[in-house]
Short mmCIF file of C-alpha atoms in Angstrom, two decimals:
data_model
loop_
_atom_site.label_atom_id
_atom_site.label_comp_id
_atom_site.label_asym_id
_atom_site.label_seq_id
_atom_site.Cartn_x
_atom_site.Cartn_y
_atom_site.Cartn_z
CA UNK A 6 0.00 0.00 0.00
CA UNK A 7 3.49 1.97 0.56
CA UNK A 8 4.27 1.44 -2.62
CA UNK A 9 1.11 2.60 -4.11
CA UNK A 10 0.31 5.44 -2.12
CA UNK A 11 4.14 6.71 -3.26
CA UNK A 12 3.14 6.05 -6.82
CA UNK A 13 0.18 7.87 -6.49
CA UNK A 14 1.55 10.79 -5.54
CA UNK A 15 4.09 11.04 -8.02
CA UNK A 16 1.38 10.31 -10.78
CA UNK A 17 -0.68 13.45 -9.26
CA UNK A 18 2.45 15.73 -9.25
CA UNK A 19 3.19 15.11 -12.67
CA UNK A 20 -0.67 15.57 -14.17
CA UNK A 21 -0.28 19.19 -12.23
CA UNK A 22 2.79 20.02 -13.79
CA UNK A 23 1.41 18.78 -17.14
CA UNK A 24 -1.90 20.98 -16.89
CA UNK A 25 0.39 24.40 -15.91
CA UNK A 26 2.30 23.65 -18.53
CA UNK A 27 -1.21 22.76 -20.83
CA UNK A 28 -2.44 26.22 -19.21
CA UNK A 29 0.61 28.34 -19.88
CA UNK A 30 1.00 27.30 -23.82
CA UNK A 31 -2.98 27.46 -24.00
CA UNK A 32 -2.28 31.25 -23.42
CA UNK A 33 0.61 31.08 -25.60
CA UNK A 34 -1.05 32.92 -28.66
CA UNK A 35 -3.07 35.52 -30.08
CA UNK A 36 -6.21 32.99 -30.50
CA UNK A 37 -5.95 31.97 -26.69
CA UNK A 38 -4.41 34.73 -24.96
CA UNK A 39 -4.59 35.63 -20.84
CA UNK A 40 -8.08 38.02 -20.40
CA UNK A 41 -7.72 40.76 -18.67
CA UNK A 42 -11.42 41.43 -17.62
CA UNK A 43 -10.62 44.91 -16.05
CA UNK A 44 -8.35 47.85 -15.11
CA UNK A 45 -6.68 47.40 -12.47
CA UNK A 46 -4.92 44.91 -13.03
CA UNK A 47 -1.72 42.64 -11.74
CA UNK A 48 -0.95 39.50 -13.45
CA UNK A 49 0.81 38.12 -10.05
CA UNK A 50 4.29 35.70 -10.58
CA UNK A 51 3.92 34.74 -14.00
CA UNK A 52 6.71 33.12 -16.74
CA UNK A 53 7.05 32.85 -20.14
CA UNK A 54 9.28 29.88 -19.59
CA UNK A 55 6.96 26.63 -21.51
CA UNK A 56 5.23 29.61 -23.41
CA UNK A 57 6.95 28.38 -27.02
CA UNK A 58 8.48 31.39 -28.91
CA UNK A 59 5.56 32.35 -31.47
CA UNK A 60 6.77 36.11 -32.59
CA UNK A 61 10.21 36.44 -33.79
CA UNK A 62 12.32 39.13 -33.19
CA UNK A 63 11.31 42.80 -34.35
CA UNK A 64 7.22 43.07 -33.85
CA UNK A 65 7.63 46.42 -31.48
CA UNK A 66 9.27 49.24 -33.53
CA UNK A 67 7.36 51.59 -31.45
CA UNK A 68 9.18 50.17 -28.65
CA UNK A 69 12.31 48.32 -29.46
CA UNK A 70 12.81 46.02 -32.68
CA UNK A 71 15.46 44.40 -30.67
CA UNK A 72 12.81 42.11 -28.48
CA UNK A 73 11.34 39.14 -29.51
CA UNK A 74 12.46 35.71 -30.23
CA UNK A 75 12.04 34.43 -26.80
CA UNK A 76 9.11 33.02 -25.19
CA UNK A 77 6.07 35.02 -25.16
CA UNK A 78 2.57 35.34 -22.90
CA UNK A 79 -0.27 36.98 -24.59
CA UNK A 80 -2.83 39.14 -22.85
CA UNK A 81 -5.56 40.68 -24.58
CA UNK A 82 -7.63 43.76 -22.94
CA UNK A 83 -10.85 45.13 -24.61
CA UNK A 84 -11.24 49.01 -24.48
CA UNK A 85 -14.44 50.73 -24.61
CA UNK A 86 -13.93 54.20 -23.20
CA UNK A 87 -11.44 55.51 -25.39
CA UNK A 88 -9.21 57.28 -26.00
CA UNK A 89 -7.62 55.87 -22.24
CA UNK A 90 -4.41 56.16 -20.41
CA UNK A 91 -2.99 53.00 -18.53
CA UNK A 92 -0.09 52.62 -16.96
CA UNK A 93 1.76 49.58 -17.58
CA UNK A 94 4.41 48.24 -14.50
CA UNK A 95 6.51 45.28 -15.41
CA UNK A 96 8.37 43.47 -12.81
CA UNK A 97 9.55 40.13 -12.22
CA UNK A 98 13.04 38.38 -11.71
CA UNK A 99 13.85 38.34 -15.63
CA UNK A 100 15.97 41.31 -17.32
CA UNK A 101 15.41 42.32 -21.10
CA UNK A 102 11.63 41.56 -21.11
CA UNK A 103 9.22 43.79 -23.20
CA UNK A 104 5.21 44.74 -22.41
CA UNK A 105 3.96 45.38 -26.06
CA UNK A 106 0.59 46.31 -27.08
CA UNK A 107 -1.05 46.04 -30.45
CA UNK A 108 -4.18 46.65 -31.74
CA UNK A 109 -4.13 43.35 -33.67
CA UNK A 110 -2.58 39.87 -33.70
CA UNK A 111 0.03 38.28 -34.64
CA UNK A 112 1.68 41.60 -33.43
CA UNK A 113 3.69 43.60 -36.31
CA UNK A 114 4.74 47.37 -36.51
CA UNK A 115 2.53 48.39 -38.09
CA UNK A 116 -0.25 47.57 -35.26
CA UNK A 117 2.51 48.42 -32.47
CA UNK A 118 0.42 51.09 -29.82
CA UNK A 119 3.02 51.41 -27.00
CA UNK A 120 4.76 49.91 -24.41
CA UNK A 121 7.28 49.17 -21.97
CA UNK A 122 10.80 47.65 -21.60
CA UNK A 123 13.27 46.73 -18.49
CA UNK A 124 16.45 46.55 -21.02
CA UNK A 125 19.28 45.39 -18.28
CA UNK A 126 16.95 45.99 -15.49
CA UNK A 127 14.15 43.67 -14.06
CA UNK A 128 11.61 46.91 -14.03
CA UNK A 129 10.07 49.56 -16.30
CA UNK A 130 6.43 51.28 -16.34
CA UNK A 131 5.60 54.06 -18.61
CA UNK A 132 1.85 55.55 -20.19
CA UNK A 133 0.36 53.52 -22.95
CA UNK A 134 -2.89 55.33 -24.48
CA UNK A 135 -5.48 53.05 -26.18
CA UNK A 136 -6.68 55.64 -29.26
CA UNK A 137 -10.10 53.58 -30.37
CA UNK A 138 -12.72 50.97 -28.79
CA UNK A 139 -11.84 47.39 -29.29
CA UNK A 140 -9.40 44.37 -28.42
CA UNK A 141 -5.95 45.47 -27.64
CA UNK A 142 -3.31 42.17 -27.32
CA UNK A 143 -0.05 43.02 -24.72
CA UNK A 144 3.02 40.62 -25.51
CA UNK A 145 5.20 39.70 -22.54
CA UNK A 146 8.88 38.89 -24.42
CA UNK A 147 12.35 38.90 -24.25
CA UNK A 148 15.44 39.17 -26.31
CA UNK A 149 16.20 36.04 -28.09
CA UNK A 150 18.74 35.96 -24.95
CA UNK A 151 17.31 34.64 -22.28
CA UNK A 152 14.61 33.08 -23.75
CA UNK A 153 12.37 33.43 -21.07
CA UNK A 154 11.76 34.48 -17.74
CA UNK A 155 9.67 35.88 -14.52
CA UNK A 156 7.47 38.57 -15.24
CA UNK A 157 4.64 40.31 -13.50
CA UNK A 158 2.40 42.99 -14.82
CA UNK A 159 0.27 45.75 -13.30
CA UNK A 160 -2.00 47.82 -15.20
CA UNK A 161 -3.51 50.62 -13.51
CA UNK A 162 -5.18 53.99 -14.66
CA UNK A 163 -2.62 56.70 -14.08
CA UNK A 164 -3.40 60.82 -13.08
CA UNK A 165 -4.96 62.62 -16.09
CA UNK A 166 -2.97 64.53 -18.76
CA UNK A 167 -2.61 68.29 -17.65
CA UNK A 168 -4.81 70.80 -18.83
CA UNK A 169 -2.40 71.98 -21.16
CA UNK A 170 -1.66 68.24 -22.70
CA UNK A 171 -2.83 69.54 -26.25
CA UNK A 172 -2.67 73.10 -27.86
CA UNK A 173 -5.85 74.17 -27.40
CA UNK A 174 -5.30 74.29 -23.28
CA UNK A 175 -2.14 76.03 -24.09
CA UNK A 176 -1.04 78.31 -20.32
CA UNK A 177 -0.73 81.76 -20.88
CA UNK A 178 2.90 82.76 -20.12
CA UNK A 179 3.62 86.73 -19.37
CA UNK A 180 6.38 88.09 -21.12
CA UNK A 181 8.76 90.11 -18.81
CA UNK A 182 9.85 93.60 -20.33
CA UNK A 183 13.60 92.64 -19.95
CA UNK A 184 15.77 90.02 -19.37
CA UNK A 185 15.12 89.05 -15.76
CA UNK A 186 12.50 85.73 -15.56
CA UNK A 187 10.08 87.73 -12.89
CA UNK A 188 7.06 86.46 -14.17
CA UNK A 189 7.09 82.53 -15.23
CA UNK A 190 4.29 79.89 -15.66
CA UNK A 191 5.02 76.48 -14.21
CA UNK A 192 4.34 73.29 -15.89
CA UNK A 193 4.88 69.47 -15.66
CA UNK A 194 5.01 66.75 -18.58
CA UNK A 195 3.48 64.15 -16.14
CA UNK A 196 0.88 61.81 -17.49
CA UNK A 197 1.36 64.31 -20.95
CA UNK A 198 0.36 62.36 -24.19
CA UNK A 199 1.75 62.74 -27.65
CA UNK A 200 0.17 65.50 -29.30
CA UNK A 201 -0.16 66.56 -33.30
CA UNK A 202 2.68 69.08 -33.79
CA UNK A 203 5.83 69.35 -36.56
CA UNK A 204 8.29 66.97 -36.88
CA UNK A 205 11.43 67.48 -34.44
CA UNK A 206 14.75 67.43 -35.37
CA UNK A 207 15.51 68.24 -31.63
CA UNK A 208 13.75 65.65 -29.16
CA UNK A 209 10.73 62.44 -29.91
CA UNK A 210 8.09 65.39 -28.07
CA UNK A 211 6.05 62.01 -26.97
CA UNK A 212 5.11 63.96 -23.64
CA UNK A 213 4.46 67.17 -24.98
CA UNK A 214 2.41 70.10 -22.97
CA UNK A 215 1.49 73.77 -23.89
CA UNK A 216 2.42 76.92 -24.26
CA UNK A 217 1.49 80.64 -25.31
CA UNK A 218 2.47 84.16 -25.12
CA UNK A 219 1.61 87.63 -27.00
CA UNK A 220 4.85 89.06 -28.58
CA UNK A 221 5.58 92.84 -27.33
CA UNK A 222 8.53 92.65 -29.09
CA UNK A 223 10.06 91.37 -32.56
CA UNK A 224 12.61 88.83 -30.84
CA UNK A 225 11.81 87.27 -27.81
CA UNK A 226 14.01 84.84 -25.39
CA UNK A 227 12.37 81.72 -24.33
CA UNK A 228 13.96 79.76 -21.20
CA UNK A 229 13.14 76.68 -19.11
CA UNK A 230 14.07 76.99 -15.87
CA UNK A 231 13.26 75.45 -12.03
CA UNK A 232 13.71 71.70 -14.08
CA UNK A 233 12.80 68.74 -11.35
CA UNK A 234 11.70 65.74 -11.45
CA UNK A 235 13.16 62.59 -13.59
CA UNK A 236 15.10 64.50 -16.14
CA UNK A 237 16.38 68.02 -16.90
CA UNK A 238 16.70 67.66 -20.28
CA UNK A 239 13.79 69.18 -22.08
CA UNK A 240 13.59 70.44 -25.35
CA UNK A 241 10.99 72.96 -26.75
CA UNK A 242 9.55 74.51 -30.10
CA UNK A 243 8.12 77.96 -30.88
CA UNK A 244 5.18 77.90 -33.21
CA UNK A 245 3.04 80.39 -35.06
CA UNK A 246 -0.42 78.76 -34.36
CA UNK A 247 -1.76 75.32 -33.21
CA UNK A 248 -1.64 73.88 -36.67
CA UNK A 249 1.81 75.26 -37.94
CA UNK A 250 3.11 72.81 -40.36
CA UNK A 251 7.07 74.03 -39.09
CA UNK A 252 8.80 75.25 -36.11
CA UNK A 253 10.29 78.40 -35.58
CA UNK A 254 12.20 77.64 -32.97
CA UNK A 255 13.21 73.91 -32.36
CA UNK A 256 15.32 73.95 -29.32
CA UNK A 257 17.44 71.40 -26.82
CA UNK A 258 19.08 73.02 -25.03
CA UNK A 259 16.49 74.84 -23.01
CA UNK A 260 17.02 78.30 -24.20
CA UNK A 261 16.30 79.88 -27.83
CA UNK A 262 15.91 83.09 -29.24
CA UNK A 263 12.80 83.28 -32.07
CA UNK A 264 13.03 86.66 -33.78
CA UNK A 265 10.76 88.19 -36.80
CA UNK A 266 7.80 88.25 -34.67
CA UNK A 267 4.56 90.44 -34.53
CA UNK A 268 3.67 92.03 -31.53
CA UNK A 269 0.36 91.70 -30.92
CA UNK A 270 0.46 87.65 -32.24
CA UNK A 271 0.03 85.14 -29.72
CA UNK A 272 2.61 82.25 -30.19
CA UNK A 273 2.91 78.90 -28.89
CA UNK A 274 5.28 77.18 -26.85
CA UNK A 275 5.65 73.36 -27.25
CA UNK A 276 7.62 71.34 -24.48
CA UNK A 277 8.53 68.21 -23.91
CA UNK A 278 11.55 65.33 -22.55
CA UNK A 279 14.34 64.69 -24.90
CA UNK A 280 14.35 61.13 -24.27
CA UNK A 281 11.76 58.48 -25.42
CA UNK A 282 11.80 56.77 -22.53
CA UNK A 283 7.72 56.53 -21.38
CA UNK A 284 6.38 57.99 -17.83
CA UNK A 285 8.27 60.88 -17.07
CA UNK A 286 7.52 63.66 -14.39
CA UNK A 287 9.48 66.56 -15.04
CA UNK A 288 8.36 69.89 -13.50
CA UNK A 289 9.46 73.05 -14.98
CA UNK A 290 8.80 76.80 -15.67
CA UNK A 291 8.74 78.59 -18.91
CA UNK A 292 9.88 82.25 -18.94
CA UNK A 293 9.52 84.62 -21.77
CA UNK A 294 12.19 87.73 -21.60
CA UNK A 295 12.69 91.20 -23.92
CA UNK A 296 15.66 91.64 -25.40
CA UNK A 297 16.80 95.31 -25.26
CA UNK A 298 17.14 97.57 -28.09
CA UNK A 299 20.16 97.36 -30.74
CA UNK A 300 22.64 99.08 -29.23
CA UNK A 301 23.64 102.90 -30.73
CA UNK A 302 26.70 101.47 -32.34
CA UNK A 303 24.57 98.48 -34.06
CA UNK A 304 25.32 100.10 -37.90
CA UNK A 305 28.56 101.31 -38.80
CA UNK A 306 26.84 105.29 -39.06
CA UNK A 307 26.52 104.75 -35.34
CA UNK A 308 30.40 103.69 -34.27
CA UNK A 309 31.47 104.82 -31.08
CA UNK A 310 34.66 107.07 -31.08
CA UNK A 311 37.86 105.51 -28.96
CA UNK A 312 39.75 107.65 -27.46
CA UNK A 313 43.75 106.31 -28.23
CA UNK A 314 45.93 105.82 -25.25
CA UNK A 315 49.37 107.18 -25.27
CA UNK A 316 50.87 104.10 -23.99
CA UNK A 317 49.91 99.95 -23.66
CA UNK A 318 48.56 101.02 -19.80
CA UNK A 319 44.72 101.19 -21.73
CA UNK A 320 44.03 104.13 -19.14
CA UNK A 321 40.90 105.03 -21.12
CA UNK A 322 38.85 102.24 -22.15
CA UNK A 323 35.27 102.26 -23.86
CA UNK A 324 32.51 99.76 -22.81
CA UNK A 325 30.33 97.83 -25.35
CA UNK A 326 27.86 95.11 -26.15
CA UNK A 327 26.55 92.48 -28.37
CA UNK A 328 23.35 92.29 -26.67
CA UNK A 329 20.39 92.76 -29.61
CA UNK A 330 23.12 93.44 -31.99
CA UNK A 331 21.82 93.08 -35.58
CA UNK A 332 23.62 91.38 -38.41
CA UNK A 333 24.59 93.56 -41.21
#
C-alpha cells in the first residue's frame, strides 16, 4: 500500500505540472491569450518559460525592434472608453523583457500602440494610451537571450494629462519687459500624451504640454528653468499657431531666441523630454524675456569714437555690447 500510495503521488504531481504547462501554452497565442477582464490589473508571478516562442524578433518598432524571439505570454484587454491612459508596470526576476501592445494579432509594426521595456533591469512602467474601442493584445517577451523568464504585470489607470496636454489648453505665459525671468508659468510633462505638432529634429516630443504668449517685441528669449523631477533635459519649439506645419524655434538646449515676430500675435510654446523613454515627471517653468534695443553702435553710421591711449597702460577704455546686436 506503501508502494502505491508513493506512486500515487508522483502520478498526481506530474498531471499538475502537465496541466500548468497545458495552461501556460494554452495562453501562448493571439487565438488563446490571458483576459484581462478589467483595469486594475496585476498578473501576479507569471513566466514565459513553456510559453513556445511564437513572434520572432522585431514586432515592437514603437518600442524596441530588438525584443522578440524568446518566449512570449499573450494578454488581450478590450477598451471601450477611449481614447484611455494606462499605466503599464513590469516586474519580475527576468531582465530584457518587453510589455507590447497592439491593436491586432500576430503583433507587427505596423499595429505596435506602446509599451514598456526593463532593457538590463528587471523593471520599467511608462503611459500607454489606447486611441479607439476594441481588443488590444499586450506581448510579454524577451530578447532572443534569455529566452524566457519571470514577469509580473500591473495595469492601472494613471493621473490625467494636464490641462495643457494639447494646444488648445495652451497656459498663458507673461512676457517680462527685460531680461530678468520675474514672471514665469510652471508646468509638468506628467501623465502628458503625444500630441499633433511638426516633426522634431531636436527631441521624440512624446510627452508634450502647452504653451502661449503675445509678442511685445520682434525677438523674444524663451527659457526653461526650475527643471525637477526625472530628467532636466527638455527640449521645446516655438510655433506660429496650433496647426503650424514648421517650427520656428526647435530647441534642446532649453534656451532659444525666435526673432521676426509680430507684436500683438500670440505664439505657442511646445515642451517636452528629450528622451523616449515613457512615464516621465518633469516639473518646470517657462519664462519669456525682452531683449533690449540694438545698441547705438549696431550700424557702422553709429560707431562709437575711442579715445587712443598714449601708452599699452589702456588708461581710457570704452565699454560695449553684443546684446540685440543686428547682423549687417
Amino acid at each position: 500500500m506503501k508502494a502505491l500510495f508513493t506512486f500515487s503521488k508522483r502520478w498526481v504531481g506530474l498531471l499538475i505540472l502537465a496541466f500548468m504547462a497545458l495552461q501556460a501554452s494554452a495562453q501562448n497565442t493571439c487565438a488563446s491569450p490571458a483576459l484581462i477582464a478589467s483595469v486594475p490589473f496585476s498578473s501576479g508571478a507569471q513566466t514565459t518559460c513553456g510559453t513556445v516562442n511564437d513572434y520572432a524578433a522585431g514586432f515592437s518598432t514603437c518600442v524596441s525592434s530588438s525584443y522578440g524571439a524568446g518566449e512570449d505570454y499573450v494578454y488581450s484587454i478590450t477598451i471601450t472608453t477611449a481614447p484611455v491612459t494606462y499605466n503599464l508596470a513590469l516586474g519580475g526576476a527576468a531582465t530584457w523583457k518587453i510589455a507590447s501592445v497592439h491593436s491586432a494579432c500576430p503583433p507587427a509594426g505596423a499595429n505596435c500602440v506602446g509599451g514598456v521595456a526593463t532593457s538590463s533591469g528587471t523593471t520599467a512602467s511608462g503611459n500607454v494610451t489606447f486611441p479607439t474601442n476594441g481588443t488590444y493584445f499586450i506581448i510579454i517577451d524577451t530578447w532572443p537571450l534569455p529566452d524566457c523568464g519571470a514577469f509580473t504585470l500591473d495595469i492601472t489607470l494613471p493621473p490625467p494629462p494636464p490641462a495643457n496636454d494639447n494646444c488648445a489648453g495652451a497656459l498663458s505665459v507673461a512676457v517680462n519687459p527685460d531680461l530678468n525671468c520675474t514672471s514665469v508659468t510652471m508646468g509638468t510633462v506628467n501623465a502628458a500624451t503625444a500630441s499633433t505638432g511638426p516633426t522634431s529634429s531636436c527631441g521624440t516630443y512624446d510627452d508634450d504640454v502647452w504653451f502661449s504668449f503675445v509678442a511685445t517685441a520682434s525677438t523674444h528669449s524663451i527659457e526653461l528653468l526650475n527643471i525637477t523631477g526625472s530628467t532636466t533635459d527638455l527640449t521645446h519649439q516655438v510655433l506660429s499657431s496650433c496647426g503650424a506645419a514648421t517650427a520656428l524655434v526647435c530647441s534642446d538646449p532649453n534656451t532659444s531666441t525666435v526673432s521676426a515676430l509680430t507684436p500683438g500675435q500670440t505664439y505657442f510654446i511646445r515642451v517636452a523630454t528629450w528622451t523616449s523613454t515613457a512615464g516621465q515627471t518633469s516639473s518646470f517653468s517657462v519664462c519669456v524675456k525682452t531683449l533690449p534695443p540694438p545698441p547705438a553702435n549696431d550700424d557702422c553710421a553709429g560707431a562709437v569714437s575711442l579715445t587712443v591711449n598714449a601708452d599699452f597702460a589702456c588708461g581710457v577704455a570704452t565699454s560695449g555690447t553684443t546684446v540685440s546686436n543686428t547682423v549687417n
